[in-house]
mmCIF file of C-alpha atoms and ligand atoms in Angstrom:
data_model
loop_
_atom_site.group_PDB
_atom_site.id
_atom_site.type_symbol
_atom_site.label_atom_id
_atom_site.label_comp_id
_atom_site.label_asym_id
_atom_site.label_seq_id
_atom_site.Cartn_x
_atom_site.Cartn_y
_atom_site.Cartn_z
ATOM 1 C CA UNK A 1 113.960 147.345 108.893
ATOM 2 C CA UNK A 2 111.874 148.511 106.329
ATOM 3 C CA UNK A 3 110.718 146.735 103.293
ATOM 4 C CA UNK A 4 111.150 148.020 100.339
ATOM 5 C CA UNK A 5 111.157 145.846 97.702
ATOM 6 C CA UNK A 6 109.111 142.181 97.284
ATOM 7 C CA UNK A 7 110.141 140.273 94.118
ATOM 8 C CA UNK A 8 109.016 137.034 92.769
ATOM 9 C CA UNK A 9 111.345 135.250 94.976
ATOM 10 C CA UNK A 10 113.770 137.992 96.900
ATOM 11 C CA UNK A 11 112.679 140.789 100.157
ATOM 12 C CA UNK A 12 115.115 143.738 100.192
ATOM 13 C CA UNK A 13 115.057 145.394 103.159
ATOM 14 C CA UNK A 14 116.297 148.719 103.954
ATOM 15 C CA UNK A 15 118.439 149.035 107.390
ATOM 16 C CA UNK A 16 118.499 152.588 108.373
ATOM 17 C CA UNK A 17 119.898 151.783 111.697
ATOM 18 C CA UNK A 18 123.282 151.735 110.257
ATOM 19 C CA UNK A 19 124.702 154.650 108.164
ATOM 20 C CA UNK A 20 125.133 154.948 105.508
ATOM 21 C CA UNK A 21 121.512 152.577 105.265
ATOM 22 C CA UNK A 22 122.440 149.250 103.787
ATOM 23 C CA UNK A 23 120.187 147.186 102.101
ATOM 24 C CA UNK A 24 119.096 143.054 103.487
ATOM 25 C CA UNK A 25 118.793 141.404 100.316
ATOM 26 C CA UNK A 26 116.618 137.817 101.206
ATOM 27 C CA UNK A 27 116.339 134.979 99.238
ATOM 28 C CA UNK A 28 113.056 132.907 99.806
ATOM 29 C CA UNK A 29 112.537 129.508 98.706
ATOM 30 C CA UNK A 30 109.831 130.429 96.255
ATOM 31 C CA UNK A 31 109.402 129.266 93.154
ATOM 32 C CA UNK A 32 108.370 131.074 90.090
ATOM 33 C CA UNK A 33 107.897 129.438 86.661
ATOM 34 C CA UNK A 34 106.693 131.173 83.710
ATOM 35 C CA UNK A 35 106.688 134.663 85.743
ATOM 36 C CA UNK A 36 104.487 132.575 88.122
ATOM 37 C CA UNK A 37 104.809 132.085 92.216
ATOM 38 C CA UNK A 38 103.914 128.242 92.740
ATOM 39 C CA UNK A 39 102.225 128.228 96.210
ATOM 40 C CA UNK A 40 104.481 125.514 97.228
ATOM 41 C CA UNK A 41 108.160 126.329 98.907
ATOM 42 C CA UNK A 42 111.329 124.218 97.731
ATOM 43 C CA UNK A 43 113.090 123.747 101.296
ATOM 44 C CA UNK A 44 116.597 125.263 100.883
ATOM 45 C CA UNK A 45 116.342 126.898 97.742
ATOM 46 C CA UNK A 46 117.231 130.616 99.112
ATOM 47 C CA UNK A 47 120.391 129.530 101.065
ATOM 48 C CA UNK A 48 121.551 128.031 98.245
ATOM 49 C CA UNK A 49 121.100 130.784 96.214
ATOM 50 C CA UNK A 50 122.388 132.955 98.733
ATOM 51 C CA UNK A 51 125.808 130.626 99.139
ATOM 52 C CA UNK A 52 125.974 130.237 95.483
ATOM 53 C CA UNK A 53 125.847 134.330 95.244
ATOM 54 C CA UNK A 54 128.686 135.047 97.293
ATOM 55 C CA UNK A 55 130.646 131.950 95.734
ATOM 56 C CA UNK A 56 130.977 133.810 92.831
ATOM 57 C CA UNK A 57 131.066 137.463 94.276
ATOM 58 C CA UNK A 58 134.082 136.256 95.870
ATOM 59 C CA UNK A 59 135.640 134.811 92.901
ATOM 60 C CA UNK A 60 134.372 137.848 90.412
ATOM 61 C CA UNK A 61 135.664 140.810 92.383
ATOM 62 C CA UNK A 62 138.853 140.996 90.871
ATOM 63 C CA UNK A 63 136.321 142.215 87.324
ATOM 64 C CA UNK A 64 134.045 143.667 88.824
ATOM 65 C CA UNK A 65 133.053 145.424 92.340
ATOM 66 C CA UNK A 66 129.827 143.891 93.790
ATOM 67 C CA UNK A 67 127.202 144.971 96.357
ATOM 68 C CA UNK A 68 128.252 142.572 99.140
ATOM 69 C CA UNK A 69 128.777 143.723 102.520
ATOM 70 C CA UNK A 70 128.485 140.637 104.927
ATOM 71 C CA UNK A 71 126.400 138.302 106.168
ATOM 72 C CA UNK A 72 126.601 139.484 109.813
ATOM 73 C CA UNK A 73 123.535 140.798 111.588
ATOM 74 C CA UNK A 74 121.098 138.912 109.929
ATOM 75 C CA UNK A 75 117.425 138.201 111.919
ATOM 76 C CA UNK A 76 117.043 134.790 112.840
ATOM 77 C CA UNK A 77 114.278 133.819 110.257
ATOM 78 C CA UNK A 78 116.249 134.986 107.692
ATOM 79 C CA UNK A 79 119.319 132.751 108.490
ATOM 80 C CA UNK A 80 121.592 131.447 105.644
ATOM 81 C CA UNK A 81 119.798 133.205 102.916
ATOM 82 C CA UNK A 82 120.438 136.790 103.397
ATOM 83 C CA UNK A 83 123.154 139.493 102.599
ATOM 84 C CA UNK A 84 123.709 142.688 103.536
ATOM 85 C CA UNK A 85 124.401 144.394 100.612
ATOM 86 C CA UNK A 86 124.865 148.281 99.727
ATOM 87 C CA UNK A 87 121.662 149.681 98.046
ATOM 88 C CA UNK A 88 122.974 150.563 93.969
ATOM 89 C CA UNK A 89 120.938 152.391 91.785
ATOM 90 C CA UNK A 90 120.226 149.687 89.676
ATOM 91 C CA UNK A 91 120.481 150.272 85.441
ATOM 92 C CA UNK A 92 117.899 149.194 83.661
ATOM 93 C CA UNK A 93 119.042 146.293 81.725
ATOM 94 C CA UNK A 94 119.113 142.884 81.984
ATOM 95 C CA UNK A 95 122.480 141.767 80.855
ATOM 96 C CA UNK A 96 122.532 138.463 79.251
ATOM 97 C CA UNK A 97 125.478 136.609 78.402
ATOM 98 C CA UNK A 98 124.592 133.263 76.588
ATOM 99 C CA UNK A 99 127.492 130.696 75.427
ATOM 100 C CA UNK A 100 124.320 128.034 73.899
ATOM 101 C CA UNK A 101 121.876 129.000 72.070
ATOM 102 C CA UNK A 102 118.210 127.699 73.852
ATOM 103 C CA UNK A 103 114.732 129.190 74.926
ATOM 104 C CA UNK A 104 114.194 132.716 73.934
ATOM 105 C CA UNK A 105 117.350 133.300 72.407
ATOM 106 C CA UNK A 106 116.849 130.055 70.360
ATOM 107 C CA UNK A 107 113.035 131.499 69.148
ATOM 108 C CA UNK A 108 114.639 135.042 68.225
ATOM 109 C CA UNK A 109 117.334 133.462 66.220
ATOM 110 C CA UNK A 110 114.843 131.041 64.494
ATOM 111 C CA UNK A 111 112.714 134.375 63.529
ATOM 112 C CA UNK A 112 115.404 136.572 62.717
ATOM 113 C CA UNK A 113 119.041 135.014 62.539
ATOM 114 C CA UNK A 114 119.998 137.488 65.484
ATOM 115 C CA UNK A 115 119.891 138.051 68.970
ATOM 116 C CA UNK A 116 119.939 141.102 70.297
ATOM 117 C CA UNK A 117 121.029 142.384 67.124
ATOM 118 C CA UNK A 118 124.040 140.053 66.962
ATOM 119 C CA UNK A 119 124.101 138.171 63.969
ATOM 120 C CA UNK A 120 125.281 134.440 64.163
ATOM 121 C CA UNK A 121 125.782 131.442 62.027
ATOM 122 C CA UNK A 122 123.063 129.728 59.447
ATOM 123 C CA UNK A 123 122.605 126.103 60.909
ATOM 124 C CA UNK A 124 122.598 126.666 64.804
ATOM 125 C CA UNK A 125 119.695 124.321 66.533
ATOM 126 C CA UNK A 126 118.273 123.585 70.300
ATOM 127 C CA UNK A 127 121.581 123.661 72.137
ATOM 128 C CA UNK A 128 124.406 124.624 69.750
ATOM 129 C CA UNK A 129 127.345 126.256 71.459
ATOM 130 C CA UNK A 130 128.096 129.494 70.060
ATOM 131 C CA UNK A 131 131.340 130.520 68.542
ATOM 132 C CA UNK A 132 132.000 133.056 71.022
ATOM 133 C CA UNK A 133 129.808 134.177 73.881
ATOM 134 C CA UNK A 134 127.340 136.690 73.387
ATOM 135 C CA UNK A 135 126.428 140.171 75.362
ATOM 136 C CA UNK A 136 122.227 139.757 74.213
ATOM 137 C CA UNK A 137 120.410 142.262 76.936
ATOM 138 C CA UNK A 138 116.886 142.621 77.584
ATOM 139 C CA UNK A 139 114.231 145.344 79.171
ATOM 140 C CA UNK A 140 113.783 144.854 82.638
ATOM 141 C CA UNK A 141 109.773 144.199 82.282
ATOM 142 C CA UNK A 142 107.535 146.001 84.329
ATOM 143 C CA UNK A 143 105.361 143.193 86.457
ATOM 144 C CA UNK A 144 103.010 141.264 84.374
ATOM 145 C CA UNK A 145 105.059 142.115 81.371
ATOM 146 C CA UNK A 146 108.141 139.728 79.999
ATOM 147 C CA UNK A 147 111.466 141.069 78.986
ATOM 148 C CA UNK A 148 112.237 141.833 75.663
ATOM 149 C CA UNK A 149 115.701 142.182 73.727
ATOM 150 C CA UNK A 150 117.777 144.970 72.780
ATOM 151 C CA UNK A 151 120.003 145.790 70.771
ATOM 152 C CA UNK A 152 123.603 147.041 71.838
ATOM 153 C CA UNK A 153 122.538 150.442 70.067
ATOM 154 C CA UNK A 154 119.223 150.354 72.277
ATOM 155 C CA UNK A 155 121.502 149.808 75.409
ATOM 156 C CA UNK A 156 123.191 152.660 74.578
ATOM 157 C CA UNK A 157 120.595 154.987 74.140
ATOM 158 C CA UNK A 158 120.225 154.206 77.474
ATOM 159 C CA UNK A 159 122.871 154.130 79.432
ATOM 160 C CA UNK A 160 124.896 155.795 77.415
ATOM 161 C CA UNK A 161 128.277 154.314 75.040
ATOM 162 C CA UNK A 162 130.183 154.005 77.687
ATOM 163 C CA UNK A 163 128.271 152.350 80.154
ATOM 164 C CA UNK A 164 127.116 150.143 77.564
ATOM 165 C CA UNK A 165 130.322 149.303 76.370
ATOM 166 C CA UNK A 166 131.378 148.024 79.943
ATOM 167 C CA UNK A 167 128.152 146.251 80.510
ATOM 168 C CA UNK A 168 128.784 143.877 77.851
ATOM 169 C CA UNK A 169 132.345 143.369 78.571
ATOM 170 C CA UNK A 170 132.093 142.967 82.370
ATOM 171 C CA UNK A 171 129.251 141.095 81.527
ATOM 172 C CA UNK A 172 131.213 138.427 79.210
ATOM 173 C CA UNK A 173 133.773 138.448 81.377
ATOM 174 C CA UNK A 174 131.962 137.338 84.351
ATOM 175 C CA UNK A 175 130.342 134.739 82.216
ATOM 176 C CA UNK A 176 133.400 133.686 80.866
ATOM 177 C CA UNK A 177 134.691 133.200 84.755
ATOM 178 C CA UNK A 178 131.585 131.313 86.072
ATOM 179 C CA UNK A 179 132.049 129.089 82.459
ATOM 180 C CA UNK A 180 135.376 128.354 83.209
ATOM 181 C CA UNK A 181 135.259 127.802 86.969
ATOM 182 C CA UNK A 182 131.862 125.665 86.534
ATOM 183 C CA UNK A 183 133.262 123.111 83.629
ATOM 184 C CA UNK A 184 135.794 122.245 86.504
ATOM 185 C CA UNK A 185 132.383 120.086 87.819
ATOM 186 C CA UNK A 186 131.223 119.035 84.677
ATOM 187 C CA UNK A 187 128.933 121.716 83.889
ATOM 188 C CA UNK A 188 128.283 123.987 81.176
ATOM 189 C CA UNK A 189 126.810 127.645 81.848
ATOM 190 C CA UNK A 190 124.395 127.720 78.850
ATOM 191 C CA UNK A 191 123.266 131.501 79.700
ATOM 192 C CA UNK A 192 122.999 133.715 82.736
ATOM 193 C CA UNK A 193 121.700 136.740 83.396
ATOM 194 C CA UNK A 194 123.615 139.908 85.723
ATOM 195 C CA UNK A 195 122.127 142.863 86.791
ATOM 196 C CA UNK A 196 123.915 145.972 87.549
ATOM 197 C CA UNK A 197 123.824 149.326 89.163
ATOM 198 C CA UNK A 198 126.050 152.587 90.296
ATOM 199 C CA UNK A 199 126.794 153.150 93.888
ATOM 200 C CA UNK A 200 127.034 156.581 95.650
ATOM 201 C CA UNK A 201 130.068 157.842 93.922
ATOM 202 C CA UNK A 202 129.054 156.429 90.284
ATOM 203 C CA UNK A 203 130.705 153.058 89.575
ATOM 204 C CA UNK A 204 129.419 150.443 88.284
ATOM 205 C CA UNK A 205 129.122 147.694 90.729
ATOM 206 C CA UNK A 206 127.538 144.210 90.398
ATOM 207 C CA UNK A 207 124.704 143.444 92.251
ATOM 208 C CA UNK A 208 121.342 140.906 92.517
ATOM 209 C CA UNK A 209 122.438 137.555 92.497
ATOM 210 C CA UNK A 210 125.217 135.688 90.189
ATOM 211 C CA UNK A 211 125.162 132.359 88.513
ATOM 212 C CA UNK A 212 122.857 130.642 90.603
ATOM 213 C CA UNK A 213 120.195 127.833 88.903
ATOM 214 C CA UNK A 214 117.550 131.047 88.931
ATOM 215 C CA UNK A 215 119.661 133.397 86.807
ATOM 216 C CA UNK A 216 121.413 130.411 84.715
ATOM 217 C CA UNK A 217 120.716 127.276 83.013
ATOM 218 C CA UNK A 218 123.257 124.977 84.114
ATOM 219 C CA UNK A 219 123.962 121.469 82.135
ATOM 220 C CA UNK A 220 125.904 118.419 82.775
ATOM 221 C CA UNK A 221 128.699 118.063 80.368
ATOM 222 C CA UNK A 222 128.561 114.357 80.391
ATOM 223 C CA UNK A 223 125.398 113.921 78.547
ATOM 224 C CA UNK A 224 125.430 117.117 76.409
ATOM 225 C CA UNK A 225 124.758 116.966 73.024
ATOM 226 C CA UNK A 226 123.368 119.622 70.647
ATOM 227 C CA UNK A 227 119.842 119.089 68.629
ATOM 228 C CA UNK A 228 117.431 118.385 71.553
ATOM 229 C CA UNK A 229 116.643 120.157 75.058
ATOM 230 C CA UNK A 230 119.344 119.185 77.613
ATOM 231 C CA UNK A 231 118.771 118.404 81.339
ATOM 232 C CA UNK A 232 118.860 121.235 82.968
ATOM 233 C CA UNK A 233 119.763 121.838 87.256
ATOM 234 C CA UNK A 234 117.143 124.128 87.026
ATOM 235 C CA UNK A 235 113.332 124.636 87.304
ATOM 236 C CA UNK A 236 112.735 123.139 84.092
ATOM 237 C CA UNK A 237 112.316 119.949 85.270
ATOM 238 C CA UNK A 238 108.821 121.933 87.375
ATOM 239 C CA UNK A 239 107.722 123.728 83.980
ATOM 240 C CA UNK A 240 108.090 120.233 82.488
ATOM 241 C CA UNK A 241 105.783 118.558 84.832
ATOM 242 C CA UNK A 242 103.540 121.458 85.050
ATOM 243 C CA UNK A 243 102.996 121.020 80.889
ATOM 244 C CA UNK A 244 100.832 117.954 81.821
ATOM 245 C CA UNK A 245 98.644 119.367 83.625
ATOM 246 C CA UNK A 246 95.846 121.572 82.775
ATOM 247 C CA UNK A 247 97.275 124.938 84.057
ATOM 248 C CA UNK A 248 97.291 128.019 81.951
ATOM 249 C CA UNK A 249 100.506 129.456 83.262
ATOM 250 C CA UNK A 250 98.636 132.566 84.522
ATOM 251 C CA UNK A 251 98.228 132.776 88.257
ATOM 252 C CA UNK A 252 97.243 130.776 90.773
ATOM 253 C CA UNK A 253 99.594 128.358 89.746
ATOM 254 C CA UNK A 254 99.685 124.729 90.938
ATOM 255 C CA UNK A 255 100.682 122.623 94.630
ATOM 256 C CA UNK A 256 103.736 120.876 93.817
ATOM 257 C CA UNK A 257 103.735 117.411 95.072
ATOM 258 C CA UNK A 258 106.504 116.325 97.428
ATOM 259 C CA UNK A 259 108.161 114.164 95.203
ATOM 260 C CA UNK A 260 108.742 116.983 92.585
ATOM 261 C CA UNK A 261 109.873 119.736 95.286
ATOM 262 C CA UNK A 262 112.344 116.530 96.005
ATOM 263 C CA UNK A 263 113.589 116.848 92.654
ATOM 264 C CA UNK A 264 113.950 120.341 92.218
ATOM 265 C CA UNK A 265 115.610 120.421 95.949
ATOM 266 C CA UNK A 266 118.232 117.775 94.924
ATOM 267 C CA UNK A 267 119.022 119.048 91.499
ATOM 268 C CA UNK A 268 119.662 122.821 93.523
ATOM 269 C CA UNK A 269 122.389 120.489 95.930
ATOM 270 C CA UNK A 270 123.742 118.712 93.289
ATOM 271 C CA UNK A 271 124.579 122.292 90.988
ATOM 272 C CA UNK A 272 125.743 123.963 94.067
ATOM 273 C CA UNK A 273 127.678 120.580 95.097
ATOM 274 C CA UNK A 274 129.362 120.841 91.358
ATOM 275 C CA UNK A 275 129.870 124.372 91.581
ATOM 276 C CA UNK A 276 131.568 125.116 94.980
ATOM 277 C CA UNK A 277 132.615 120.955 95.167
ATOM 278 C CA UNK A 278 131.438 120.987 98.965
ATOM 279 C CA UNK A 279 128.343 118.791 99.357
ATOM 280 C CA UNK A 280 125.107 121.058 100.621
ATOM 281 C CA UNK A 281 124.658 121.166 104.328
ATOM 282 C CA UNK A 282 121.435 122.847 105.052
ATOM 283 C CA UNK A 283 121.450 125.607 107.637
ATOM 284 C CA UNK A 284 117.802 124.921 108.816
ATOM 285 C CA UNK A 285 118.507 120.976 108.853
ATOM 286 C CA UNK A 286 115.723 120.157 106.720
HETATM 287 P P1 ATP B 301 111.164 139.186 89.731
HETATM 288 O O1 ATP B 301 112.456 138.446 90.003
HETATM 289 O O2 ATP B 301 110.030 138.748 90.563
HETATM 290 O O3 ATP B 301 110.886 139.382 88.292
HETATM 291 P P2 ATP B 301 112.522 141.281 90.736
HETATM 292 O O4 ATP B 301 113.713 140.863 89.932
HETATM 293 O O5 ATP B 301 112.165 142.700 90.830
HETATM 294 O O6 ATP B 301 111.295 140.629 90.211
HETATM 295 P P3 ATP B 301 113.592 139.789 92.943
HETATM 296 O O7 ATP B 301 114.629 139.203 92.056
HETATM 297 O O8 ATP B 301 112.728 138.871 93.724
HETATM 298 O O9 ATP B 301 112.584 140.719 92.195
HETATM 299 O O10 ATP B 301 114.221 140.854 93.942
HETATM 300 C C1 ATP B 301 115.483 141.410 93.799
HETATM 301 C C2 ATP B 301 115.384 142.882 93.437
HETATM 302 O O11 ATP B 301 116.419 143.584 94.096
HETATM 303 C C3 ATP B 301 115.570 143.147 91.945
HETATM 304 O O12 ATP B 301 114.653 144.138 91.530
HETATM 305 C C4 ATP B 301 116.990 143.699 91.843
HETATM 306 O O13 ATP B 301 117.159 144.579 90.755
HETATM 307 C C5 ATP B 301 117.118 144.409 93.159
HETATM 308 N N1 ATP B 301 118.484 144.544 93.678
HETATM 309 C C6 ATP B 301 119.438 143.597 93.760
HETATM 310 N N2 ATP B 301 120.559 144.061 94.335
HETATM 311 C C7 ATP B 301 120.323 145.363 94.634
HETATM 312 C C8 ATP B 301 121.098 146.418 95.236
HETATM 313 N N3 ATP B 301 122.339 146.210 95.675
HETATM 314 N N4 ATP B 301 120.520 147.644 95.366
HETATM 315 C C9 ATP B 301 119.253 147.860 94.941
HETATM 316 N N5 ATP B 301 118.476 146.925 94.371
HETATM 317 C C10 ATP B 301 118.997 145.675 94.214
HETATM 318 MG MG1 MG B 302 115.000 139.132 89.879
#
């Protein structure tokens, strides 16, 4: 197999023994914070990415067509936390659906009442559920550059109207779905992020990963409450010990200690343990 494609924290790999080629999408257990690759692993974090993934491809394909293909014929070191997927062409937007208003879409609201171009309400503040979900895309940055929003008209120009137009709806209605599904375990989707791309003949097909703790901030329902930052099943908890130390956020980034990875390793359980309501049982046996 031949790679093609190393991320932050995912390998694709292109498998032209089969035809047509399909693609081995692998999720490491890297961890990146502020566009960063910590030097230190978090045991099981790609297979549960990877499960979380086709959780919700499974229970999104009546919206939307996605990229899976299996999980058969996977190499031995990539166990658990690979897919075989079909290679998209993928469109170059970030789509964004956001149901709480926090971290970048929280600073562009503060600056300009909008995001993305969508107006909202006077008065929103750290954490304030929006009236209705919001479609608030970004660039796909270049490495070493961050993403920045468009607007709808900017998707458009694009992608064209069309495209756009089914972007944001297939986008808010995937959101919508994970929101739902995930409240069912006590937790609110705050935001997540889809990518998407056309396959051979043209369609739009969902691909990357969907509503895992990398591409979402999940929250506990229980102890939610608008006005201050809300625990978070995410990496926050590693960008919020990091801001003691005196790191720069610009690579080499720090060793985690064990006790943090522990953290981060048993908040990525406990999400995918709310999500799916099996408990975690690790492939490798860590
Ligand atoms: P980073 O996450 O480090 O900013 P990245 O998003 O490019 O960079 P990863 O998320 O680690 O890297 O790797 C996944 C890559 O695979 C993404 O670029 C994503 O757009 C791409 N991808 C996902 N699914 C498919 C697919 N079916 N066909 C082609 N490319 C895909
Ligand atoms: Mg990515």
């Amino acid at each position: 197999m031949k790679l093609v494609h190393s991320g932050k924290v995912r390998e694709l790999y292109l498998d032209e023994s089969v035809d047509p080629a399909e693609l081995l999408l692998v999720a490491s257990d890297r961890l990146s914070i502020y566009d960063v690759v910590l030097p230190t692993p978090v045991p099981d974090k790609g297979a549960i990415l990877t499960a979380l993934s086709l959780f919700w491809f499974d229970r999104t394909a009546d919206l939307v067509p996605n990229h899976v293909i299996g999980t058969h014929d996977v190499p031995a070191e990539f166990a658990g936390r690979a897919v075989r997927c079909r290679p998209l062409e993928m469109l170059p937007v970030e789509c964004i659906a956001r149901g709480y208003l926090t971290g970048l879409g929280l600073k562009e609201y503060q600056k300009n009442g909008t995001v993305s171009g969508v107006r909202l309400p006077d008065g929103l503040v750290e954490g304030s559920r929006l009236p209705e979900p919001i479609f608030t895309p970004t660039t796909k940055a270049a490495v070493g550059e961050h993403d920045e929003f468009m607007t709808f008209d900017e998707v458009v120009a694009l992608v064209g109207a069309d495209t756009a137009e089914q972007l944001r709806a297939l986008t808010l209605e995937v959101y919508r779905r994970g929101a739902e599904s995930a409240a069912a375990g006590g937790i609110l989707v705050a935001d997540t992020k889809l990518e998407f791309g056309r396959d051979t003949d043209g369609g739009i097909v969902l691909g990357d990963e969907v509503l895992t703790p990398d591409s979402s901030r999940f929250w506990p329902a229980d102890s939610y409450e608008p006005g201050r930052q809300q625990f978070s099943f995410d990496k926050q908890y590693v960008r919020d010990w990091s801001a003691d130390l005196d790191w720069d956020r610009t690579a080499p980034g720090p060793e985690v200690p064990d006790d943090v990875v522990k953290v981060v390793q048993d908040r990525y359980a406990e999400v995918y343990r709310r999500i799916t309501g099996s408990v975690w049982e690790s492939p490798v046996g860590s």
